[in-house]
CSV table of C-alpha atoms in Angstrom, one decimal:
chain,number,residue,atom,x,y,z
J,11,MET,CA,32.4,-48.8,11.6
J,12,THR,CA,34.9,-46.7,13.4
J,13,THR,CA,34.7,-46.1,17.1
J,14,THR,CA,35.9,-42.5,17.0
J,15,ASN,CA,34.4,-39.4,15.5
J,16,ARG,CA,36.2,-36.4,14.2
J,17,GLN,CA,34.6,-33.0,15.0
J,18,ILE,CA,35.4,-29.4,14.3
J,19,VAL,CA,34.6,-27.2,17.2
J,20,LEU,CA,34.6,-23.4,17.7
J,21,LYS,CA,37.8,-22.7,19.7
J,22,SER,CA,37.6,-18.9,19.9
J,23,ARG,CA,35.5,-16.1,18.6
J,24,PRO,CA,36.9,-14.1,15.8
J,25,GLU,CA,37.4,-10.3,16.0
J,26,GLY,CA,37.1,-9.1,12.4
J,27,TRP,CA,38.0,-11.7,9.8
J,28,PRO,CA,37.8,-15.3,11.0
J,29,ALA,CA,40.9,-17.5,10.7
J,30,PRO,CA,41.3,-21.3,10.6
J,31,GLY,CA,42.9,-21.0,14.1
J,32,ASN,CA,39.4,-20.0,15.5
J,33,PHE,CA,38.5,-23.7,14.9
J,34,GLU,CA,40.0,-27.0,16.1
J,35,MET,CA,39.7,-30.6,15.0
J,36,ARG,CA,39.0,-33.0,17.9
J,37,GLU,CA,38.3,-36.7,18.2
J,38,ALA,CA,35.4,-38.0,20.4
J,39,PRO,CA,33.9,-41.4,20.9
J,40,LEU,CA,31.3,-42.4,18.2
J,41,PRO,CA,28.0,-41.2,19.6
J,42,GLU,CA,25.4,-43.7,20.6
J,43,ILE,CA,21.7,-43.4,19.6
J,44,ALA,CA,18.6,-43.8,21.7
J,45,ASP,CA,15.1,-44.8,20.6
J,46,GLY,CA,13.9,-42.5,17.9
J,47,ASP,CA,17.4,-41.3,16.9
J,48,VAL,CA,19.3,-41.6,13.7
J,49,LEU,CA,23.1,-41.7,13.3
J,50,VAL,CA,24.2,-40.0,10.1
J,51,ARG,CA,27.5,-40.4,8.2
J,52,ALA,CA,28.2,-37.0,6.6
J,53,LEU,CA,29.0,-37.0,2.9
J,54,TYR,CA,28.8,-33.3,2.0
J,55,MET,CA,28.5,-30.3,4.3
J,56,SER,CA,27.4,-26.8,3.4
J,57,LEU,CA,29.4,-23.6,4.3
J,58,ASP,CA,27.3,-20.5,4.3
J,59,PRO,CA,27.9,-16.8,5.1
J,60,TYR,CA,25.2,-16.7,7.8
J,61,MET,CA,27.5,-18.8,10.0
J,62,ARG,CA,29.7,-15.9,10.5
J,63,SER,CA,27.2,-14.0,12.6
J,64,ARG,CA,26.8,-17.1,14.9
J,65,ILE,CA,30.4,-17.3,15.8
J,66,GLY,CA,31.0,-13.7,16.6
J,67,THR,CA,29.9,-11.4,19.5
J,68,ASP,CA,27.3,-9.3,17.7
J,69,ARG,CA,24.4,-11.6,18.6
J,70,PRO,CA,22.9,-12.1,22.0
J,71,PRO,CA,24.8,-14.8,23.9
J,72,ALA,CA,21.9,-17.2,23.6
J,73,ASP,CA,22.1,-17.0,19.8
J,74,ARG,CA,25.8,-17.6,19.5
J,75,MET,CA,27.5,-20.9,18.7
J,76,PRO,CA,28.9,-22.2,22.0
J,77,LEU,CA,32.6,-22.4,22.4
J,78,ASP,CA,34.2,-25.9,22.5
J,79,SER,CA,31.1,-27.3,20.7
J,80,PRO,CA,30.9,-28.7,17.2
J,81,MET,CA,30.0,-26.2,14.5
J,82,GLU,CA,26.6,-26.8,12.8
J,83,ALA,CA,25.8,-27.0,9.1
J,84,ARG,CA,23.4,-28.4,6.7
J,85,VAL,CA,24.6,-31.8,5.7
J,86,VAL,CA,23.8,-34.5,3.1
J,87,GLY,CA,24.6,-37.9,4.5
J,88,ARG,CA,23.8,-41.6,4.7
J,89,VAL,CA,22.1,-43.3,7.6
J,90,ALA,CA,24.7,-45.3,9.5
J,91,ALA,CA,22.4,-46.6,12.2
J,92,SER,CA,18.7,-45.9,13.0
J,93,ARG,CA,16.3,-46.5,15.8
J,94,HIS,CA,13.6,-44.5,14.1
J,95,PRO,CA,10.9,-46.2,12.1
J,96,ASP,CA,11.1,-43.8,9.1
J,97,TYR,CA,14.8,-44.3,8.4
J,98,ARG,CA,16.8,-47.3,7.6
J,99,GLU,CA,20.6,-47.9,7.3
J,100,GLY,CA,21.8,-46.7,4.0
J,101,ASP,CA,19.1,-44.1,3.4
J,102,LEU,CA,20.3,-40.8,1.9
J,103,VAL,CA,19.2,-37.9,4.1
J,104,PHE,CA,19.5,-34.1,4.6
J,105,GLY,CA,19.6,-32.3,7.9
J,106,SER,CA,21.1,-29.7,10.2
J,107,LEU,CA,24.0,-31.6,11.8
J,108,ASP,CA,27.5,-31.1,13.1
J,109,TRP,CA,30.8,-30.4,11.4
J,110,ALA,CA,31.7,-34.0,12.0
J,111,ASP,CA,32.1,-37.4,10.4
J,112,TYR,CA,29.1,-38.6,12.3
J,113,SER,CA,26.2,-36.8,13.9
J,114,VAL,CA,23.1,-37.9,15.8
J,115,ALA,CA,19.7,-36.5,14.6
J,116,VAL,CA,17.9,-36.7,18.0
J,117,GLY,CA,14.4,-37.9,17.3
J,118,ALA,CA,15.2,-37.4,13.6
J,119,LYS,CA,14.4,-33.7,14.2
J,120,ASN,CA,15.3,-31.6,11.1
J,121,LEU,CA,16.1,-34.7,9.1
J,122,ARG,CA,14.4,-35.6,5.9
J,123,PRO,CA,15.0,-38.0,3.0
J,124,LEU,CA,16.6,-36.6,-0.1
J,125,PRO,CA,13.9,-35.8,-2.7
J,126,ASP,CA,14.1,-37.4,-6.1
J,127,ALA,CA,15.6,-34.9,-8.5
J,128,ARG,CA,17.2,-35.3,-11.9
J,129,TYR,CA,19.4,-33.3,-14.3
J,130,ASP,CA,20.4,-34.3,-17.8
J,131,GLY,CA,18.5,-37.5,-17.3
J,132,LYS,CA,20.5,-38.6,-14.2
J,133,PRO,CA,20.1,-38.0,-10.5
J,134,VAL,CA,21.4,-34.6,-9.5
J,135,PRO,CA,24.8,-34.5,-7.8
J,136,LEU,CA,24.4,-35.0,-4.0
J,137,ALA,CA,26.0,-31.6,-3.3
J,138,TRP,CA,23.2,-29.9,-5.2
J,139,HIS,CA,20.8,-30.8,-2.4
J,140,LEU,CA,22.8,-28.2,-0.4
J,141,GLY,CA,22.5,-25.6,-3.1
J,142,ALA,CA,19.8,-25.4,-5.8
J,143,LEU,CA,17.6,-27.8,-3.8
J,144,GLY,CA,18.6,-26.6,-0.4
J,145,LEU,CA,18.6,-23.3,1.6
J,146,PRO,CA,20.3,-21.2,-1.2
J,147,GLY,CA,17.8,-22.3,-3.8
J,148,MET,CA,14.8,-21.8,-1.6
J,149,THR,CA,16.2,-18.4,-0.6
J,150,ALA,CA,16.4,-17.4,-4.2
J,151,TRP,CA,12.9,-18.7,-5.0
J,152,ILE,CA,11.3,-16.9,-2.0
J,153,GLY,CA,13.2,-13.7,-2.6
J,154,VAL,CA,12.3,-13.4,-6.3
J,155,GLU,CA,8.7,-14.1,-5.5
J,156,THR,CA,8.7,-11.5,-2.6
J,157,ALA,CA,9.9,-8.9,-5.1
J,158,THR,CA,6.6,-9.3,-7.1
J,159,PRO,CA,8.3,-9.4,-10.5
J,160,VAL,CA,6.7,-8.3,-13.7
J,161,ALA,CA,7.8,-9.7,-17.0
J,162,GLY,CA,10.1,-7.3,-18.8
J,163,GLU,CA,11.6,-5.7,-15.7
J,164,THR,CA,15.3,-5.7,-14.9
J,165,LEU,CA,16.6,-7.6,-11.9
J,166,PHE,CA,20.1,-7.0,-10.6
J,167,VAL,CA,21.7,-9.5,-8.2
J,168,SER,CA,25.0,-9.0,-6.4
J,169,ALA,CA,27.4,-12.0,-5.6
J,170,ALA,CA,25.6,-13.5,-8.6
J,171,SER,CA,27.9,-16.5,-9.1
J,172,GLY,CA,27.5,-17.5,-5.5
J,173,ALA,CA,25.2,-20.1,-3.8
J,174,VAL,CA,22.0,-17.9,-4.0
J,175,GLY,CA,22.8,-15.5,-6.8
J,176,GLN,CA,23.2,-18.0,-9.5
J,177,VAL,CA,19.7,-19.3,-8.8
J,178,VAL,CA,18.2,-15.8,-8.5
J,179,GLY,CA,19.4,-15.0,-12.0
J,180,GLN,CA,18.0,-18.2,-13.6
J,181,ILE,CA,14.7,-17.8,-11.9
J,182,ALA,CA,14.6,-14.2,-13.1
J,183,LYS,CA,14.9,-15.4,-16.7
J,184,ILE,CA,12.2,-18.1,-16.1
J,185,ARG,CA,9.9,-15.3,-14.8
J,186,GLY,CA,10.5,-13.2,-18.0
J,187,LEU,CA,12.9,-10.7,-16.4
J,188,ARG,CA,16.1,-9.2,-17.7
J,189,ALA,CA,18.9,-10.5,-15.4
J,190,VAL,CA,22.0,-8.5,-14.5
J,191,GLY,CA,24.7,-9.7,-12.1
J,192,SER,CA,27.9,-8.7,-10.5
J,193,ALA,CA,30.8,-10.9,-9.5
J,194,GLY,CA,34.5,-10.6,-8.5
J,195,THR,CA,36.4,-12.1,-11.4
J,196,ASP,CA,36.2,-12.1,-15.2
J,197,ALA,CA,35.8,-15.9,-15.1
J,198,LYS,CA,32.7,-15.6,-12.9
J,199,VAL,CA,31.3,-12.9,-15.2
J,200,ASP,CA,31.7,-15.2,-18.2
J,201,PHE,CA,30.0,-18.0,-16.2
J,202,LEU,CA,27.0,-15.8,-15.6
J,203,THR,CA,26.5,-14.7,-19.2
J,204,ASN,CA,27.7,-17.8,-21.1
J,205,ASP,CA,26.5,-20.7,-18.8
J,206,LEU,CA,23.6,-19.3,-16.8
J,207,GLY,CA,22.0,-17.0,-19.4
J,208,PHE,CA,22.3,-13.7,-17.6
J,209,ASP,CA,21.7,-10.8,-20.0
J,210,ALA,CA,24.6,-8.8,-18.7
J,211,ALA,CA,27.2,-8.9,-15.9
J,212,PHE,CA,30.2,-6.9,-14.6
J,213,ASN,CA,33.3,-7.4,-12.5
J,214,TYR,CA,32.8,-5.2,-9.5
J,215,LYS,CA,36.5,-5.3,-8.6
J,216,THR,CA,37.7,-3.9,-11.9
J,217,ALA,CA,34.8,-1.5,-11.9
J,218,THR,CA,35.6,0.0,-8.5
J,219,PRO,CA,35.4,2.8,-7.6
J,220,ASP,CA,32.8,3.5,-10.3
J,221,ILE,CA,30.4,0.6,-9.7
J,222,LEU,CA,27.4,2.8,-10.6
J,223,SER,CA,28.7,3.3,-14.2
J,224,ALA,CA,29.3,-0.4,-14.6
J,225,LEU,CA,25.8,-1.2,-13.3
J,226,GLN,CA,24.2,1.5,-15.6
J,227,GLY,CA,26.1,0.1,-18.5
J,228,CYS,CA,24.5,-3.3,-17.9
J,229,ALA,CA,21.1,-1.9,-16.9
J,230,PRO,CA,20.6,1.2,-19.2
J,231,ASP,CA,16.8,1.3,-18.4
J,232,GLY,CA,17.4,1.2,-14.6
J,233,VAL,CA,16.9,-1.5,-12.0
J,234,ASP,CA,13.4,-2.6,-10.9
J,235,ILE,CA,14.5,-5.3,-8.5
J,236,TYR,CA,17.8,-5.5,-6.6
J,237,PHE,CA,18.5,-8.8,-4.9
J,238,ASP,CA,21.1,-7.7,-2.3
J,239,ASN,CA,23.7,-10.2,-1.1
J,240,VAL,CA,26.5,-7.7,-0.4
J,241,GLY,CA,25.3,-4.4,1.1
J,242,GLY,CA,27.7,-1.4,1.3
J,243,VAL,CA,28.7,0.3,-1.9
J,244,MET,CA,26.8,-2.2,-4.0
J,245,LEU,CA,23.6,-1.3,-2.3
J,246,GLU,CA,24.4,2.4,-2.7
J,247,ALA,CA,24.9,1.9,-6.5
J,248,ALA,CA,21.7,-0.1,-6.8
J,249,LEU,CA,19.7,2.7,-5.0
J,250,ASP,CA,21.2,5.3,-7.5
J,251,ALA,CA,20.2,3.1,-10.4
J,252,ALA,CA,16.8,2.1,-9.0
J,253,ASN,CA,13.6,3.0,-10.9
J,254,LEU,CA,10.5,4.4,-9.4
J,255,ARG,CA,8.8,1.8,-7.1
J,256,ALA,CA,11.8,-0.5,-7.3
J,257,ARG,CA,12.0,-3.4,-4.9
J,258,ILE,CA,15.1,-4.4,-2.9
J,259,ILE,CA,15.3,-7.8,-1.4
J,260,ALA,CA,17.8,-7.8,1.5
J,261,CYS,CA,19.1,-11.3,1.6
J,262,GLY,CA,22.6,-10.7,3.0
J,263,MET,CA,25.4,-8.1,3.4
J,264,ILE,CA,28.6,-10.2,3.2
J,265,SER,CA,30.7,-7.1,2.7
J,266,GLN,CA,29.8,-6.0,6.2
J,267,TYR,CA,30.1,-9.3,8.2
J,268,ASN,CA,33.7,-9.1,9.2
J,269,LEU,CA,33.9,-5.3,9.9
J,270,ALA,CA,33.6,-3.7,13.3
J,271,ARG,CA,30.7,-1.2,13.5
J,272,ASP,CA,33.1,1.8,13.3
J,273,GLU,CA,34.7,0.3,10.2
J,274,THR,CA,31.4,-0.3,8.3
J,275,PRO,CA,30.7,2.3,5.6
J,276,GLY,CA,27.3,3.9,5.7
J,277,VAL,CA,25.0,3.9,2.8
J,278,ARG,CA,24.8,7.6,1.9
J,279,ASN,CA,21.7,7.8,-0.4
J,280,LEU,CA,18.9,6.2,1.6
J,281,THR,CA,16.8,9.2,0.7
J,282,HIS,CA,16.2,7.4,-2.6
J,283,ILE,CA,13.9,5.0,-0.7
J,284,ASN,CA,11.5,7.8,-0.1
J,285,ARG,CA,11.9,9.8,-3.2
J,286,LYS,CA,11.6,6.8,-5.5
J,287,ARG,CA,9.0,5.0,-3.4
J,288,ILE,CA,11.3,2.0,-3.1
J,289,ARG,CA,10.2,-1.1,-1.1
J,290,MET,CA,13.1,-2.7,0.8
J,291,GLN,CA,12.4,-6.0,2.6
J,292,GLY,CA,14.5,-8.6,4.4
J,293,ILE,CA,13.8,-12.3,3.8
J,294,GLY,CA,14.2,-15.4,5.9
J,295,VAL,CA,13.5,-18.9,4.6
J,296,SER,CA,12.4,-20.0,8.0
J,297,ASP,CA,9.3,-17.8,7.5
J,298,HIS,CA,8.3,-20.1,4.6
J,299,ASP,CA,9.1,-23.6,5.9
J,300,HIS,CA,5.5,-24.7,5.2
J,301,ARG,CA,6.3,-24.1,1.4
J,302,GLN,CA,9.3,-26.4,1.2
J,303,ASP,CA,7.5,-29.1,-0.7
J,304,GLU,CA,6.1,-26.6,-3.2
J,305,PHE,CA,9.6,-25.2,-3.7
J,306,LEU,CA,11.2,-28.7,-4.1
J,307,THR,CA,8.6,-29.7,-6.7
J,308,GLU,CA,9.1,-26.6,-8.8
J,309,MET,CA,12.9,-26.6,-8.6
J,310,ALA,CA,13.1,-30.3,-9.4
J,311,GLY,CA,11.1,-29.6,-12.5
J,312,TRP,CA,13.4,-26.8,-13.6
J,313,LEU,CA,16.4,-29.0,-13.0
J,314,ALA,CA,14.9,-31.9,-14.9
J,315,SER,CA,14.1,-29.7,-17.9
J,316,GLY,CA,17.5,-28.0,-17.9
J,317,ARG,CA,16.0,-24.6,-17.2
J,318,VAL,CA,18.2,-24.3,-14.0
J,319,THR,CA,21.8,-25.6,-13.6
J,320,TYR,CA,24.1,-25.2,-10.7
J,321,ARG,CA,27.8,-24.9,-9.8
J,322,VAL,CA,29.5,-26.1,-6.6
J,323,ASP,CA,33.0,-25.5,-5.3
J,324,VAL,CA,34.1,-28.6,-3.4
J,325,ALA,CA,36.7,-28.6,-0.7
J,326,ASP,CA,38.0,-32.1,0.1
J,327,GLY,CA,38.1,-33.3,3.7
J,328,LEU,CA,36.6,-32.3,7.0
J,329,GLU,CA,40.0,-31.0,8.1
J,330,ASN,CA,39.9,-28.4,5.4
J,331,ALA,CA,36.5,-27.0,6.3
J,332,PRO,CA,37.8,-24.0,8.4
J,333,ALA,CA,40.1,-22.8,5.6
J,334,ALA,CA,37.3,-23.2,3.1
J,335,PHE,CA,34.9,-21.3,5.3
J,336,VAL,CA,37.3,-18.3,5.5
J,337,ALA,CA,38.0,-18.4,1.8
J,338,MET,CA,34.2,-18.4,1.1
J,339,LEU,CA,33.8,-15.3,3.2
J,340,ARG,CA,36.5,-13.6,1.1
J,341,GLY,CA,34.8,-14.5,-2.1
J,342,GLU,CA,37.5,-17.0,-3.2
J,343,ASN,CA,35.0,-19.7,-4.0
J,344,PHE,CA,33.4,-20.2,-7.4
J,345,GLY,CA,29.9,-21.4,-6.9
J,346,LYS,CA,28.2,-22.9,-3.8
J,347,GLN,CA,30.9,-23.8,-1.2
J,348,VAL,CA,30.6,-27.4,0.1
J,349,VAL,CA,33.0,-29.7,1.9
J,350,LYS,CA,33.2,-33.4,0.8
J,351,ILE,CA,33.6,-35.4,4.0
J,352,ALA,CA,33.3,-39.0,2.7
J,353,ASP,CA,32.8,-40.9,-0.6
J,354,GLU,CA,29.3,-41.4,-1.7
J,355,ALA,CA,29.4,-45.2,-2.0
């Protein structure tokens, strides 16, 4: 085993769009472990939009990622050394760890073994544990349930080919809904309708500035559930297209994350919430941690039966994580963005 450990730290806080220069690769001694700790060799690391808010200045100082400290992410890895009775060297695990080759799970906190899950008769790709079986999948699962869907309704999800959106649409179909999605390229739109079984989808970039017409063309009977990953003009169009007593699940607003407050466009039709009796609700998976086993059981069943599939976009090498993170925020990824840090064997 090596004696040094590569880490990526937050070097400076971005103003507006992050850049790779806000991060820095550093080497540190391989960390030692105490009784109860587990040393994990990272294999795959998740990059997620929520990380943007933690590196900026919008949050209270106590909630920000510290400067000159390793970035944090959800990681699939292999136990390199253990002084905890529940974990042995070689075990595959999942946890919240550092952007690093090796991380210590102190007291094995937030660490768990990878669940057994299969797709097409074989174990699912390890990176799927950061997607369909991870935070994005559970976010989709909780969000669709929170919307109290009724079979036959129309669900519209923005950023539909992304980490969360691709699962939302597939769960919608399982629940008997009509699934409509938006994405930023024609290839992504084809993926939604041809590979994931969405009923309709549109390219919001080519539809701009008339996103509403594109949405109405895909959802001629209106929208009953809007799963919002984007905010801004997409939320405005969804409100215009919403039916009486529609539900909006506010999962994320990635179009707003890199804009200063005075640059952020306002949603101009919020009166629809009152007039149409719309329920708009934010969701957070941490509110539902007690249901993780229930989620994993159901999602593993869907994967095993082929009712849900998943796409990941893999950046190769820890050193490329900052550039992949910025590209993901710009929508340049195709599927769930992960970073491969080491070979699986």
